[in-house]
PDB file of C-alpha atoms in Angstrom:
ATOM      1  CA  MET L   1      29.922 -27.144 -12.358  1.00  0.00           C
ATOM      2  CA  ILE L   2      27.453 -29.362 -13.984  1.00  0.00           C
ATOM      3  CA  ILE L   3      24.129 -28.415 -14.434  1.00  0.00           C
ATOM      4  CA  ILE L   4      20.590 -28.122 -16.509  1.00  0.00           C
ATOM      5  CA  GLY L   5      19.706 -25.208 -17.749  1.00  0.00           C
ATOM      6  CA  ALA L   6      16.273 -24.981 -19.577  1.00  0.00           C
ATOM      7  CA  ASP L   7      14.708 -22.255 -21.459  1.00  0.00           C
ATOM      8  CA  GLU L   8      11.859 -21.147 -24.378  1.00  0.00           C
ATOM      9  CA  ASN L   9      11.907 -19.718 -27.618  1.00  0.00           C
ATOM     10  CA  GLY L  10       8.424 -18.741 -29.642  1.00  0.00           C
ATOM     11  CA  TRP L  11       5.909 -17.748 -26.584  1.00  0.00           C
ATOM     12  CA  GLY L  12       5.174 -14.830 -28.649  1.00  0.00           C
ATOM     13  CA  PRO L  13       4.446 -15.848 -32.123  1.00  0.00           C
ATOM     14  CA  ILE L  14       1.228 -15.637 -33.675  1.00  0.00           C
ATOM     15  CA  ALA L  15       3.309 -17.601 -36.308  1.00  0.00           C
ATOM     16  CA  GLY L  16       5.253 -21.911 -35.574  1.00  0.00           C
ATOM     17  CA  PRO L  17       6.311 -23.261 -32.649  1.00  0.00           C
ATOM     18  CA  LEU L  18       6.395 -23.272 -29.177  1.00  0.00           C
ATOM     19  CA  VAL L  19      10.350 -24.184 -28.357  1.00  0.00           C
ATOM     20  CA  VAL L  20      11.143 -25.159 -25.289  1.00  0.00           C
ATOM     21  CA  THR L  21      15.113 -26.422 -24.734  1.00  0.00           C
ATOM     22  CA  ALA L  22      17.502 -28.182 -21.872  1.00  0.00           C
ATOM     23  CA  ALA L  23      20.873 -28.247 -22.051  1.00  0.00           C
ATOM     24  CA  VAL L  24      23.445 -30.093 -20.091  1.00  0.00           C
ATOM     25  CA  GLY L  25      27.100 -28.890 -19.538  1.00  0.00           C
ATOM     26  CA  ASP L  26      29.545 -27.224 -16.944  1.00  0.00           C
ATOM     27  CA  VAL L  27      28.621 -24.023 -16.723  1.00  0.00           C
ATOM     28  CA  ASN L  28      32.284 -22.883 -16.606  1.00  0.00           C
ATOM     29  CA  ALA L  29      33.227 -24.729 -19.768  1.00  0.00           C
ATOM     30  CA  ILE L  30      29.715 -22.696 -21.692  1.00  0.00           C
ATOM     31  CA  THR L  31      30.635 -19.188 -23.028  1.00  0.00           C
ATOM     32  CA  CYS L  32      27.486 -18.135 -24.194  1.00  0.00           C
ATOM     33  CA  ARG L  33      24.349 -15.435 -23.482  1.00  0.00           C
ATOM     34  CA  ASP L  34      20.754 -14.877 -24.229  1.00  0.00           C
ATOM     35  CA  SER L  35      19.350 -15.593 -27.884  1.00  0.00           C
ATOM     36  CA  LYS L  36      18.557 -11.588 -28.338  1.00  0.00           C
ATOM     37  CA  LYS L  37      22.444 -10.750 -27.954  1.00  0.00           C
ATOM     38  CA  TYR L  38      23.535 -12.129 -30.883  1.00  0.00           C
ATOM     39  CA  PRO L  39      22.583 -11.338 -34.309  1.00  0.00           C
ATOM     40  CA  ARG L  40      19.814 -13.168 -35.940  1.00  0.00           C
ATOM     41  CA  SER L  41      22.981 -14.641 -38.449  1.00  0.00           C
ATOM     42  CA  ARG L  42      25.058 -15.963 -35.875  1.00  0.00           C
ATOM     43  CA  ILE L  43      22.594 -17.816 -34.240  1.00  0.00           C
ATOM     44  CA  HIS L  44      22.522 -21.158 -36.010  1.00  0.00           C
ATOM     45  CA  ASP L  45      26.708 -21.004 -35.776  1.00  0.00           C
ATOM     46  CA  VAL L  46      26.592 -20.061 -32.402  1.00  0.00           C
ATOM     47  CA  ALA L  47      23.896 -23.284 -31.148  1.00  0.00           C
ATOM     48  CA  LYS L  48      26.076 -25.562 -33.481  1.00  0.00           C
ATOM     49  CA  LYS L  49      29.290 -25.018 -31.583  1.00  0.00           C
ATOM     50  CA  THR L  50      27.380 -24.720 -27.978  1.00  0.00           C
ATOM     51  CA  LYS L  51      25.696 -27.678 -28.380  1.00  0.00           C
ATOM     52  CA  GLU L  52      29.205 -30.024 -28.975  1.00  0.00           C
ATOM     53  CA  ASP L  53      29.772 -27.661 -25.734  1.00  0.00           C
ATOM     54  CA  CYS L  54      27.355 -29.317 -23.650  1.00  0.00           C
ATOM     55  CA  ILE L  55      27.135 -33.083 -22.476  1.00  0.00           C
ATOM     56  CA  THR L  56      23.706 -33.440 -23.715  1.00  0.00           C
ATOM     57  CA  SER L  57      20.410 -31.264 -25.284  1.00  0.00           C
ATOM     58  CA  VAL L  58      16.982 -31.975 -26.298  1.00  0.00           C
ATOM     59  CA  SER L  59      14.362 -29.655 -27.987  1.00  0.00           C
ATOM     60  CA  LEU L  60      11.394 -29.768 -28.074  1.00  0.00           C
ATOM     61  CA  THR L  61       8.029 -28.172 -30.252  1.00  0.00           C
ATOM     62  CA  ALA L  62       4.344 -27.984 -29.694  1.00  0.00           C
ATOM     63  CA  SER L  63       3.184 -27.432 -32.947  1.00  0.00           C
ATOM     64  CA  ALA L  64       0.916 -23.931 -33.428  1.00  0.00           C
ATOM     65  CA  THR L  65      -2.525 -26.735 -34.575  1.00  0.00           C
ATOM     66  CA  ARG L  66      -1.637 -28.527 -30.963  1.00  0.00           C
ATOM     67  CA  LEU L  67      -0.970 -24.782 -28.935  1.00  0.00           C
ATOM     68  CA  GLY L  68      -4.840 -24.836 -28.924  1.00  0.00           C
ATOM     69  CA  SER L  69      -7.415 -21.595 -28.175  1.00  0.00           C
ATOM     70  CA  CYS L  70      -7.416 -20.130 -25.648  1.00  0.00           C
ATOM     71  CA  GLN L  71      -4.775 -19.089 -22.664  1.00  0.00           C
ATOM     72  CA  ARG L  72      -4.952 -22.372 -20.318  1.00  0.00           C
ATOM     73  CA  ARG L  73      -3.909 -24.722 -23.043  1.00  0.00           C
ATOM     74  CA  TYR L  74      -0.830 -23.178 -24.429  1.00  0.00           C
ATOM     75  CA  GLU L  75       0.215 -23.117 -19.901  1.00  0.00           C
ATOM     76  CA  ASP L  76      -0.404 -26.900 -20.072  1.00  0.00           C
ATOM     77  CA  ILE L  77       1.465 -26.976 -23.188  1.00  0.00           C
ATOM     78  CA  ARG L  78       4.725 -25.336 -22.002  1.00  0.00           C
ATOM     79  CA  ARG L  79       4.521 -26.857 -18.559  1.00  0.00           C
ATOM     80  CA  GLY L  80       4.157 -30.348 -19.974  1.00  0.00           C
ATOM     81  CA  LEU L  81       7.313 -29.228 -22.393  1.00  0.00           C
ATOM     82  CA  PHE L  82       9.891 -27.988 -19.619  1.00  0.00           C
ATOM     83  CA  PHE L  83       8.745 -31.059 -17.596  1.00  0.00           C
ATOM     84  CA  ARG L  84       9.609 -33.569 -20.261  1.00  0.00           C
ATOM     85  CA  ALA L  85      12.809 -32.139 -22.411  1.00  0.00           C
ATOM     86  CA  ILE L  86      14.613 -31.276 -17.883  1.00  0.00           C
ATOM     87  CA  TYR L  87      13.829 -34.816 -17.873  1.00  0.00           C
ATOM     88  CA  GLU L  88      15.123 -36.601 -20.516  1.00  0.00           C
ATOM     89  CA  CYS L  89      18.335 -34.666 -19.877  1.00  0.00           C
ATOM     90  CA  ARG L  90      18.684 -36.352 -16.708  1.00  0.00           C
ATOM     91  CA  ARG L  91      17.911 -39.833 -17.831  1.00  0.00           C
ATOM     92  CA  ARG L  92      20.611 -39.186 -20.580  1.00  0.00           C
ATOM     93  CA  ILE L  93      23.438 -38.163 -17.614  1.00  0.00           C
ATOM     94  CA  ALA L  94      21.265 -40.262 -14.679  1.00  0.00           C
ATOM     95  CA  PRO L  95      23.328 -41.196 -12.290  1.00  0.00           C
ATOM     96  CA  ARG L  96      24.138 -37.169 -12.160  1.00  0.00           C
ATOM     97  CA  TYR L  97      21.475 -35.062 -10.868  1.00  0.00           C
ATOM     98  CA  PRO L  98      22.612 -31.333 -11.454  1.00  0.00           C
ATOM     99  CA  ASP L  99      21.218 -29.078 -10.094  1.00  0.00           C
ATOM    100  CA  THR L 100      18.581 -27.074 -12.843  1.00  0.00           C
ATOM    101  CA  VAL L 101      17.518 -23.142 -13.699  1.00  0.00           C
ATOM    102  CA  ILE L 102      15.102 -22.553 -15.978  1.00  0.00           C
ATOM    103  CA  ASP L 103      14.548 -18.845 -17.560  1.00  0.00           C
ATOM    104  CA  GLY L 104      11.849 -17.197 -15.587  1.00  0.00           C
ATOM    105  CA  ASN L 105       9.300 -16.706 -12.130  1.00  0.00           C
ATOM    106  CA  ASP L 106       7.912 -20.221 -12.768  1.00  0.00           C
ATOM    107  CA  SER L 107       9.677 -23.640 -12.269  1.00  0.00           C
ATOM    108  CA  PHE L 108       6.992 -25.630 -13.266  1.00  0.00           C
ATOM    109  CA  GLY L 109       7.149 -28.117 -10.277  1.00  0.00           C
ATOM    110  CA  ILE L 110       9.880 -29.983 -11.522  1.00  0.00           C
ATOM    111  CA  ARG L 111      11.827 -30.848  -8.838  1.00  0.00           C
ATOM    112  CA  TYR L 112      15.498 -29.839  -7.992  1.00  0.00           C
ATOM    113  CA  ALA L 113      14.255 -27.514 -10.369  1.00  0.00           C
ATOM    114  CA  GLN L 114      14.302 -23.361  -9.962  1.00  0.00           C
ATOM    115  CA  GLY L 115      12.828 -20.305 -11.419  1.00  0.00           C
ATOM    116  CA  LEU L 116      15.021 -17.582 -12.277  1.00  0.00           C
ATOM    117  CA  PRO L 117      13.977 -14.072 -13.968  1.00  0.00           C
ATOM    118  CA  HIS L 118      17.301 -13.034 -16.541  1.00  0.00           C
ATOM    119  CA  ALA L 119      18.464 -17.021 -15.845  1.00  0.00           C
ATOM    120  CA  ASP L 120      19.422 -16.972 -20.266  1.00  0.00           C
ATOM    121  CA  ASN L 121      21.844 -13.567 -19.429  1.00  0.00           C
ATOM    122  CA  ARG L 122      23.255 -14.847 -15.711  1.00  0.00           C
ATOM    123  CA  ILE L 123      23.819 -18.249 -16.436  1.00  0.00           C
ATOM    124  CA  SER L 124      25.798 -19.805 -19.469  1.00  0.00           C
ATOM    125  CA  ILE L 125      23.468 -22.904 -19.881  1.00  0.00           C
ATOM    126  CA  VAL L 126      20.574 -21.241 -19.225  1.00  0.00           C
ATOM    127  CA  GLY L 127      22.153 -19.108 -22.030  1.00  0.00           C
ATOM    128  CA  ALA L 128      23.022 -22.056 -24.095  1.00  0.00           C
ATOM    129  CA  ALA L 129      19.464 -23.481 -23.817  1.00  0.00           C
ATOM    130  CA  SER L 130      18.246 -20.514 -25.354  1.00  0.00           C
ATOM    131  CA  CYS L 131      20.036 -20.229 -28.398  1.00  0.00           C
ATOM    132  CA  ILE L 132      20.374 -23.408 -29.651  1.00  0.00           C
ATOM    133  CA  GLY L 133      15.856 -22.920 -29.284  1.00  0.00           C
ATOM    134  CA  LYS L 134      15.326 -19.908 -30.882  1.00  0.00           C
ATOM    135  CA  SER L 135      18.044 -22.063 -34.187  1.00  0.00           C
ATOM    136  CA  THR L 136      15.975 -24.493 -33.957  1.00  0.00           C
ATOM    137  CA  GLN L 137      12.796 -21.798 -33.411  1.00  0.00           C
ATOM    138  CA  LEU L 138      14.836 -19.985 -36.824  1.00  0.00           C
ATOM    139  CA  LYS L 139      15.492 -22.637 -38.876  1.00  0.00           C
ATOM    140  CA  TRP L 140      11.260 -24.244 -38.809  1.00  0.00           C
ATOM    141  CA  MET L 141      10.408 -20.293 -40.052  1.00  0.00           C
ATOM    142  CA  LEU L 142      12.652 -20.251 -42.738  1.00  0.00           C
ATOM    143  CA  ARG L 143      11.241 -23.885 -44.391  1.00  0.00           C
ATOM    144  CA  ALA L 144       7.569 -22.203 -43.662  1.00  0.00           C
ATOM    145  CA  HIS L 145       9.537 -19.422 -45.375  1.00  0.00           C
ATOM    146  CA  ARG L 146      10.388 -21.608 -48.620  1.00  0.00           C
ATOM    147  CA  LEU L 147       6.839 -22.791 -49.254  1.00  0.00           C
ATOM    148  CA  PHE L 148       4.413 -19.251 -48.471  1.00  0.00           C
ATOM    149  CA  PRO L 149       7.483 -16.836 -49.701  1.00  0.00           C
ATOM    150  CA  GLU L 150       4.611 -14.060 -49.529  1.00  0.00           C
ATOM    151  CA  TYR L 151       4.772 -13.989 -45.886  1.00  0.00           C
ATOM    152  CA  GLY L 152       8.372 -13.024 -45.110  1.00  0.00           C
ATOM    153  CA  PHE L 153       9.035 -15.425 -41.671  1.00  0.00           C
ATOM    154  CA  ASP L 154      12.527 -15.673 -42.969  1.00  0.00           C
ATOM    155  CA  GLN L 155      12.373 -11.889 -41.605  1.00  0.00           C
ATOM    156  CA  HIS L 156      10.233 -11.449 -37.943  1.00  0.00           C
ATOM    157  CA  ALA L 157      10.489 -15.486 -37.155  1.00  0.00           C
ATOM    158  CA  GLY L 158       6.152 -15.612 -36.800  1.00  0.00           C
ATOM    159  CA  TYR L 159       6.082 -12.656 -34.775  1.00  0.00           C
ATOM    160  CA  ALA L 160       3.552  -9.963 -34.725  1.00  0.00           C
ATOM    161  CA  THR L 161       4.901  -7.205 -36.716  1.00  0.00           C
ATOM    162  CA  LYS L 162       3.179  -4.689 -39.570  1.00  0.00           C
ATOM    163  CA  LEU L 163       5.219  -6.840 -42.309  1.00  0.00           C
ATOM    164  CA  HIS L 164       3.373 -10.120 -40.656  1.00  0.00           C
ATOM    165  CA  CYS L 165      -0.290  -8.407 -39.942  1.00  0.00           C
ATOM    166  CA  ALA L 166      -0.316  -6.686 -43.296  1.00  0.00           C
ATOM    167  CA  SER L 167      -0.225 -10.686 -45.396  1.00  0.00           C
ATOM    168  CA  LEU L 168      -2.825 -12.174 -43.216  1.00  0.00           C
ATOM    169  CA  VAL L 169      -4.359  -9.265 -44.006  1.00  0.00           C
ATOM    170  CA  THR L 170      -3.595  -9.405 -47.729  1.00  0.00           C
ATOM    171  CA  HIS L 171      -3.286 -13.526 -47.966  1.00  0.00           C
ATOM    172  CA  GLY L 172      -4.273 -15.400 -44.419  1.00  0.00           C
ATOM    173  CA  MET L 173      -4.091 -17.639 -42.096  1.00  0.00           C
ATOM    174  CA  ILE L 174      -2.314 -20.673 -42.719  1.00  0.00           C
ATOM    175  CA  PRO L 175      -3.216 -23.769 -41.105  1.00  0.00           C
ATOM    176  CA  GLY L 176      -1.292 -25.781 -38.967  1.00  0.00           C
ATOM    177  CA  ILE L 177       1.230 -22.594 -39.007  1.00  0.00           C
ATOM    178  CA  HIS L 178      -0.599 -20.284 -38.040  1.00  0.00           C
ATOM    179  CA  ARG L 179      -2.608 -19.959 -34.364  1.00  0.00           C
ATOM    180  CA  VAL L 180      -5.127 -19.359 -34.969  1.00  0.00           C
ATOM    181  CA  SER L 181      -6.632 -18.185 -32.066  1.00  0.00           C
ATOM    182  CA  ARG L 182      -3.916 -15.421 -31.638  1.00  0.00           C
ATOM    183  CA  CYS L 183      -4.202 -14.202 -34.838  1.00  0.00           C
ATOM    184  CA  MET L 184      -8.304 -13.941 -34.590  1.00  0.00           C
ATOM    185  CA  ASN L 185      -7.493 -12.292 -31.304  1.00  0.00           C
ATOM    186  CA  TRP L 186      -5.451  -9.423 -33.268  1.00  0.00           C
ATOM    187  CA  ALA L 187      -8.302  -9.317 -36.275  1.00  0.00           C
ATOM    188  CA  ARG L 188     -11.127  -8.652 -34.167  1.00  0.00           C
ATOM    189  CA  ARG L 189      -9.752  -6.518 -32.232  1.00  0.00           C
ATOM    190  CA  ARG L 190      -8.861  -4.393 -34.665  1.00  0.00           C
ATOM    191  CA  GLY L 191     -12.576  -4.799 -36.858  1.00  0.00           C
ATOM    192  CA  ILE L 192     -10.553  -7.710 -39.197  1.00  0.00           C
ATOM    193  CA  ASN L 193     -12.354 -10.561 -40.700  1.00  0.00           C
ATOM    194  CA  LEU L 194      -9.587 -12.797 -41.566  1.00  0.00           C
ATOM    195  CA  ARG L 195      -9.794 -16.334 -42.956  1.00  0.00           C
ATOM    196  CA  PHE L 196      -8.060 -18.680 -44.062  1.00  0.00           C
ATOM    197  CA  ASN L 197      -5.193 -19.332 -46.912  1.00  0.00           C
ATOM    198  CA  GLY L 198      -6.161 -22.931 -47.820  1.00  0.00           C
ATOM    199  CA  ASP L 199      -8.290 -26.293 -46.895  1.00  0.00           C
ATOM    200  CA  PRO L 200      -8.652 -25.011 -42.822  1.00  0.00           C
ATOM    201  CA  SER L 201      -8.869 -29.007 -42.191  1.00  0.00           C
ATOM    202  CA  TYR L 202      -5.188 -29.428 -43.753  1.00  0.00           C
ATOM    203  CA  ASP L 203      -1.984 -29.058 -41.189  1.00  0.00           C
ATOM    204  CA  TYR L 204       0.330 -26.988 -43.609  1.00  0.00           C
ATOM    205  CA  SER L 205       3.135 -27.565 -41.605  1.00  0.00           C
ATOM    206  CA  ALA L 206       3.244 -31.026 -42.365  1.00  0.00           C
ATOM    207  CA  ASP L 207       5.056 -29.512 -45.824  1.00  0.00           C
ATOM    208  CA  LEU L 208       7.774 -28.452 -44.022  1.00  0.00           C
TER     209      LEU L 208
END
């Protein structure tokens, strides 16, 4: 049975892009689970094999800069990424129009799509989208690590770990790499004044 599965990676971090992936494949031919079930050392190999098994897949990203400064903008961008990724998959496999399953509770108003909690661990093609997207996110963070090794992006992938937060306090936020609004909210709750590391008007993700 061929369906489209869609998932997101990078919703929670304070640095790096949000990645939304849609993948098309036969759920009986793909053996893949939620990316969180695999050690990070295996994700890229799993994603590569999974892409070969899929009919097609689309990964779209929203940069830290684009994500903006308020939760509503996050939601709007998230919805737009799901819409575009899913409809690009549908365009590629037309005239077939398979059912679509999105991990989570929300179908984002997309026709013939349903949201299903924990779908990334219940339906193989949604797990495939999860793994492909996670590989995309981790590769981006590795490029950021090569440019700014003092932040340890290779270890925490942009999440607000103790190591990452300590580096924020010591070195400051990197424009275009860090999600400024989330970093500022974290610092404000702790009475910490954060500074920028570099020119605030420059997008350092352009150097990756």
